[in-house]
């Protein structure tokens, strides 16, 4: 199964001022493409911090997706950080710079700075905004604004398709997690290649547990979900 890491960049994310919706959205979109997200991280707008994490983690995954820091404000440092991570200079891509100058006639030189990408990077069109994304080796860099990020990802989604989609089965039971834990453990033992998760909540009506089963093998997913549904109905 192909694997991915997702890195979201921004002081506002690590401070908790803004929720990390990009990370969860990307992970959910990758699963139907047959890609399992194995790492989800956020870092501040710091060139060395970003570069060090990319250098260390990108080789461990099939895809390393970065979002954020592509605009023109002082804290938008992702292009510089990726150039630093790959030990390469930034170079203006002439055709891209010309296209940006033509689009943003009010301040063409401001927009042209977005065309200074790490050497060897491939530009990615931003369908809803200005600053382009880019890809370098297995690293794909997307905007931080959710609407722009989602549109750009959707425009290149087929690049990430690997094998069958990761299917999911979900059920919520009005019971405590400890009551159904033996059945979950047994399911994991019988089907070691299937991911079995349980997520408890506690409300005025008492405890509930959402059980989630995931697998890229539709036969295994059907078998384990059928077995679990029967076993959990007896316990909940």
Tab-separated table of C-alpha atoms in Angstrom:
chain	number	residue	atom	x	y	z
A	1	UNK	CA	0.000	0.000	0.000
A	2	UNK	CA	1.316	3.465	-0.876
A	3	UNK	CA	1.997	5.793	2.041
A	4	UNK	CA	1.833	9.542	2.547
A	5	UNK	CA	2.865	12.165	5.063
A	6	UNK	CA	1.088	15.511	5.375
A	7	UNK	CA	2.847	18.600	6.686
A	8	UNK	CA	0.820	21.750	7.365
A	9	UNK	CA	2.778	24.949	7.872
A	10	UNK	CA	1.807	27.989	9.906
A	11	UNK	CA	2.300	29.639	13.279
A	12	UNK	CA	-1.487	29.854	13.529
A	13	UNK	CA	-1.752	26.049	13.358
A	14	UNK	CA	0.779	25.147	16.031
A	15	UNK	CA	-0.596	27.875	18.336
A	16	UNK	CA	-4.118	26.469	18.019
A	17	UNK	CA	-5.531	29.720	16.650
A	18	UNK	CA	-6.681	27.941	13.461
A	19	UNK	CA	-7.833	24.292	13.270
A	20	UNK	CA	-5.823	21.991	11.003
A	21	UNK	CA	-8.639	21.174	8.580
A	22	UNK	CA	-6.269	20.751	5.624
A	23	UNK	CA	-4.577	17.749	7.183
A	24	UNK	CA	-7.762	15.820	7.877
A	25	UNK	CA	-9.238	16.725	4.464
A	26	UNK	CA	-6.173	15.450	2.630
A	27	UNK	CA	-6.025	12.213	4.612
A	28	UNK	CA	-9.668	11.499	3.766
A	29	UNK	CA	-9.077	12.240	0.072
A	30	UNK	CA	-5.973	10.060	-0.142
A	31	UNK	CA	-7.663	6.912	1.192
A	32	UNK	CA	-10.002	6.425	-1.827
A	33	UNK	CA	-6.910	6.742	-4.036
A	34	UNK	CA	-5.283	3.798	-2.280
A	35	UNK	CA	-2.844	5.870	-0.198
A	36	UNK	CA	-2.515	5.452	3.562
A	37	UNK	CA	-1.570	8.539	5.571
A	38	UNK	CA	1.064	7.553	8.124
A	39	UNK	CA	2.152	10.964	9.422
A	40	UNK	CA	0.267	14.213	9.999
A	41	UNK	CA	2.324	17.096	11.390
A	42	UNK	CA	2.308	20.878	11.757
A	43	UNK	CA	5.289	23.193	12.109
A	44	UNK	CA	5.706	26.977	12.482
A	45	UNK	CA	6.825	29.337	9.723
A	46	UNK	CA	10.535	28.656	10.207
A	47	UNK	CA	12.794	27.757	7.284
A	48	UNK	CA	15.136	25.427	9.162
A	49	UNK	CA	12.318	23.655	11.025
A	50	UNK	CA	10.434	22.980	7.788
A	51	UNK	CA	13.561	21.925	5.886
A	52	UNK	CA	14.795	19.591	8.615
A	53	UNK	CA	11.474	17.751	8.802
A	54	UNK	CA	11.232	17.409	5.008
A	55	UNK	CA	14.802	16.106	4.749
A	56	UNK	CA	14.219	13.567	7.506
A	57	UNK	CA	10.736	12.336	6.683
A	58	UNK	CA	10.132	12.682	2.921
A	59	UNK	CA	12.331	9.688	1.971
A	60	UNK	CA	10.238	7.428	4.223
A	61	UNK	CA	7.012	7.870	2.226
A	62	UNK	CA	5.754	7.537	-1.312
A	63	UNK	CA	4.221	11.019	-1.123
A	64	UNK	CA	5.012	13.967	1.113
A	65	UNK	CA	2.335	16.684	0.893
A	66	UNK	CA	2.966	20.181	2.230
A	67	UNK	CA	0.354	22.929	2.596
A	68	UNK	CA	0.760	26.585	3.497
A	69	UNK	CA	3.246	29.420	3.217
A	70	UNK	CA	3.003	30.175	-0.526
A	71	UNK	CA	1.666	33.746	-0.410
A	72	UNK	CA	3.617	36.984	-0.395
A	73	UNK	CA	3.642	37.991	3.279
A	74	UNK	CA	6.829	37.843	5.388
A	75	UNK	CA	5.826	34.564	7.027
A	76	UNK	CA	5.280	32.777	3.678
A	77	UNK	CA	8.579	30.901	3.602
A	78	UNK	CA	7.740	27.527	2.095
A	79	UNK	CA	9.504	28.057	-1.241
A	80	UNK	CA	12.678	29.087	0.576
A	81	UNK	CA	12.368	26.204	3.036
A	82	UNK	CA	11.968	23.574	0.304
A	83	UNK	CA	14.932	24.962	-1.611
A	84	UNK	CA	16.924	24.706	1.612
A	85	UNK	CA	15.683	21.155	2.229
A	86	UNK	CA	16.869	20.025	-1.207
A	87	UNK	CA	20.077	22.092	-1.051
A	88	UNK	CA	19.223	23.880	-4.269
A	89	UNK	CA	18.754	27.551	-5.217
A	90	UNK	CA	15.474	29.183	-6.103
A	91	UNK	CA	15.124	30.076	-9.772
A	92	UNK	CA	12.481	32.135	-11.514
A	93	UNK	CA	10.563	30.118	-14.090
A	94	UNK	CA	10.261	32.658	-16.925
A	95	UNK	CA	6.981	31.451	-18.457
A	96	UNK	CA	5.345	31.233	-15.039
A	97	UNK	CA	6.602	34.692	-14.030
A	98	UNK	CA	5.290	36.183	-17.278
A	99	UNK	CA	1.889	34.588	-16.758
A	100	UNK	CA	1.697	35.922	-13.195
A	101	UNK	CA	2.715	39.432	-14.273
A	102	UNK	CA	-0.008	39.385	-16.928
A	103	UNK	CA	-2.655	38.263	-14.458
A	104	UNK	CA	-1.757	40.630	-11.631
A	105	UNK	CA	-1.263	43.926	-13.459
A	106	UNK	CA	-1.841	46.014	-10.318
A	107	UNK	CA	1.412	44.719	-8.786
A	108	UNK	CA	3.139	42.454	-11.317
A	109	UNK	CA	6.519	42.186	-9.572
A	110	UNK	CA	4.881	41.153	-6.307
A	111	UNK	CA	3.127	38.296	-8.110
A	112	UNK	CA	6.217	37.331	-10.099
A	113	UNK	CA	8.013	36.427	-6.869
A	114	UNK	CA	5.759	33.384	-6.673
A	115	UNK	CA	7.567	31.997	-9.734
A	116	UNK	CA	10.881	31.672	-7.841
A	117	UNK	CA	10.760	27.937	-7.156
A	118	UNK	CA	13.442	25.489	-6.043
A	119	UNK	CA	15.566	24.368	-8.985
A	120	UNK	CA	14.016	21.263	-10.552
A	121	UNK	CA	10.516	21.957	-9.192
A	122	UNK	CA	7.459	21.434	-11.387
A	123	UNK	CA	4.820	24.195	-11.051
A	124	UNK	CA	1.259	23.225	-10.101
A	125	UNK	CA	-1.568	25.433	-11.336
A	126	UNK	CA	-3.642	27.171	-8.675
A	127	UNK	CA	-7.202	27.006	-10.087
A	128	UNK	CA	-8.672	29.425	-7.524
A	129	UNK	CA	-5.827	31.711	-6.545
A	130	UNK	CA	-2.551	33.315	-7.465
A	131	UNK	CA	0.468	31.613	-5.931
A	132	UNK	CA	1.213	28.348	-7.761
A	133	UNK	CA	2.053	25.162	-5.982
A	134	UNK	CA	4.941	22.953	-7.029
A	135	UNK	CA	6.314	19.432	-6.855
A	136	UNK	CA	9.909	18.409	-6.334
A	137	UNK	CA	10.790	14.717	-6.243
A	138	UNK	CA	8.034	13.102	-4.106
A	139	UNK	CA	7.111	16.358	-2.319
A	140	UNK	CA	3.944	18.194	-3.388
A	141	UNK	CA	3.463	21.733	-2.096
A	142	UNK	CA	-0.074	23.168	-2.028
A	143	UNK	CA	-1.552	26.477	-0.769
A	144	UNK	CA	-2.722	26.820	2.801
A	145	UNK	CA	-6.081	28.443	2.082
A	146	UNK	CA	-8.483	25.462	2.194
A	147	UNK	CA	-10.458	26.343	-0.940
A	148	UNK	CA	-7.282	26.776	-2.999
A	149	UNK	CA	-5.638	23.693	-1.512
A	150	UNK	CA	-8.663	21.498	-2.246
A	151	UNK	CA	-8.989	22.734	-5.823
A	152	UNK	CA	-5.293	22.182	-6.529
A	153	UNK	CA	-5.311	18.714	-4.999
A	154	UNK	CA	-8.378	17.718	-7.007
A	155	UNK	CA	-6.656	18.900	-10.197
A	156	UNK	CA	-3.744	16.478	-9.617
A	157	UNK	CA	-5.484	13.735	-7.610
A	158	UNK	CA	-4.832	11.005	-10.177
A	159	UNK	CA	-1.087	11.438	-9.623
A	160	UNK	CA	-1.570	9.823	-6.214
A	161	UNK	CA	-3.747	6.875	-7.252
A	162	UNK	CA	-2.186	3.587	-6.201
A	163	UNK	CA	-4.004	0.239	-6.171
A	164	UNK	CA	-7.475	-0.169	-4.753
A	165	UNK	CA	-9.172	2.404	-2.529
A	166	UNK	CA	-9.066	2.032	1.236
A	167	UNK	CA	-12.651	1.188	2.146
A	168	UNK	CA	-14.252	1.811	5.529
A	169	UNK	CA	-17.059	0.356	7.649
A	170	UNK	CA	-18.440	2.427	10.551
A	171	UNK	CA	-20.973	1.715	13.282
A	172	UNK	CA	-21.791	3.512	16.545
A	173	UNK	CA	-22.773	1.501	19.625
A	174	UNK	CA	-24.340	2.754	22.846
A	175	UNK	CA	-21.945	1.038	25.200
A	176	UNK	CA	-18.598	1.450	26.915
A	177	UNK	CA	-15.314	0.770	25.131
A	178	UNK	CA	-14.245	-1.826	27.690
A	179	UNK	CA	-17.367	-3.892	26.946
A	180	UNK	CA	-16.548	-4.342	23.265
A	181	UNK	CA	-12.726	-4.350	23.527
A	182	UNK	CA	-12.433	-8.190	23.507
A	183	UNK	CA	-14.282	-8.391	20.174
A	184	UNK	CA	-12.071	-5.669	18.673
A	185	UNK	CA	-8.944	-7.477	19.839
A	186	UNK	CA	-10.198	-10.742	18.369
A	187	UNK	CA	-10.958	-9.049	15.041
A	188	UNK	CA	-7.425	-7.684	14.920
A	189	UNK	CA	-6.025	-11.124	15.646
A	190	UNK	CA	-8.109	-12.813	12.929
A	191	UNK	CA	-7.482	-10.120	10.289
A	192	UNK	CA	-4.055	-8.590	11.058
A	193	UNK	CA	-4.002	-6.627	7.781
A	194	UNK	CA	-7.162	-4.699	8.656
A	195	UNK	CA	-7.190	-1.501	10.722
A	196	UNK	CA	-9.729	-1.657	13.566
A	197	UNK	CA	-10.327	1.513	15.586
A	198	UNK	CA	-12.707	2.551	18.361
A	199	UNK	CA	-13.537	6.127	19.325
A	200	UNK	CA	-15.512	6.659	22.556
A	201	UNK	CA	-17.631	9.663	23.508
A	202	UNK	CA	-19.439	10.448	26.736
A	203	UNK	CA	-22.700	12.383	26.638
A	204	UNK	CA	-25.834	12.928	28.733
A	205	UNK	CA	-27.300	9.683	27.409
A	206	UNK	CA	-24.283	7.645	28.461
A	207	UNK	CA	-21.198	6.381	26.642
A	208	UNK	CA	-21.087	5.562	22.929
A	209	UNK	CA	-18.314	4.079	20.805
A	210	UNK	CA	-17.806	4.495	17.074
A	211	UNK	CA	-16.101	1.437	15.598
A	212	UNK	CA	-14.230	1.949	12.333
A	213	UNK	CA	-12.740	-0.780	10.152
A	214	UNK	CA	-10.502	0.079	7.181
A	215	UNK	CA	-8.913	-2.078	4.497
A	216	UNK	CA	-7.883	-1.881	0.853
A	217	UNK	CA	-9.024	-5.499	0.421
A	218	UNK	CA	-12.822	-5.448	-0.127
A	219	UNK	CA	-13.190	-9.143	0.729
A	220	UNK	CA	-11.382	-8.742	4.033
A	221	UNK	CA	-13.349	-5.602	4.819
A	222	UNK	CA	-16.620	-7.454	4.196
A	223	UNK	CA	-15.556	-10.447	6.292
A	224	UNK	CA	-14.302	-8.542	9.314
A	225	UNK	CA	-17.185	-6.053	9.335
A	226	UNK	CA	-19.734	-8.873	9.110
A	227	UNK	CA	-18.039	-10.755	11.940
A	228	UNK	CA	-17.721	-7.609	14.077
A	229	UNK	CA	-21.303	-6.545	13.504
A	230	UNK	CA	-22.519	-9.897	14.772
A	231	UNK	CA	-20.101	-9.969	17.722
A	232	UNK	CA	-20.810	-6.387	18.818
A	233	UNK	CA	-24.577	-6.722	18.625
A	234	UNK	CA	-24.281	-9.418	21.265
A	235	UNK	CA	-22.183	-7.217	23.556
A	236	UNK	CA	-23.747	-3.762	23.197
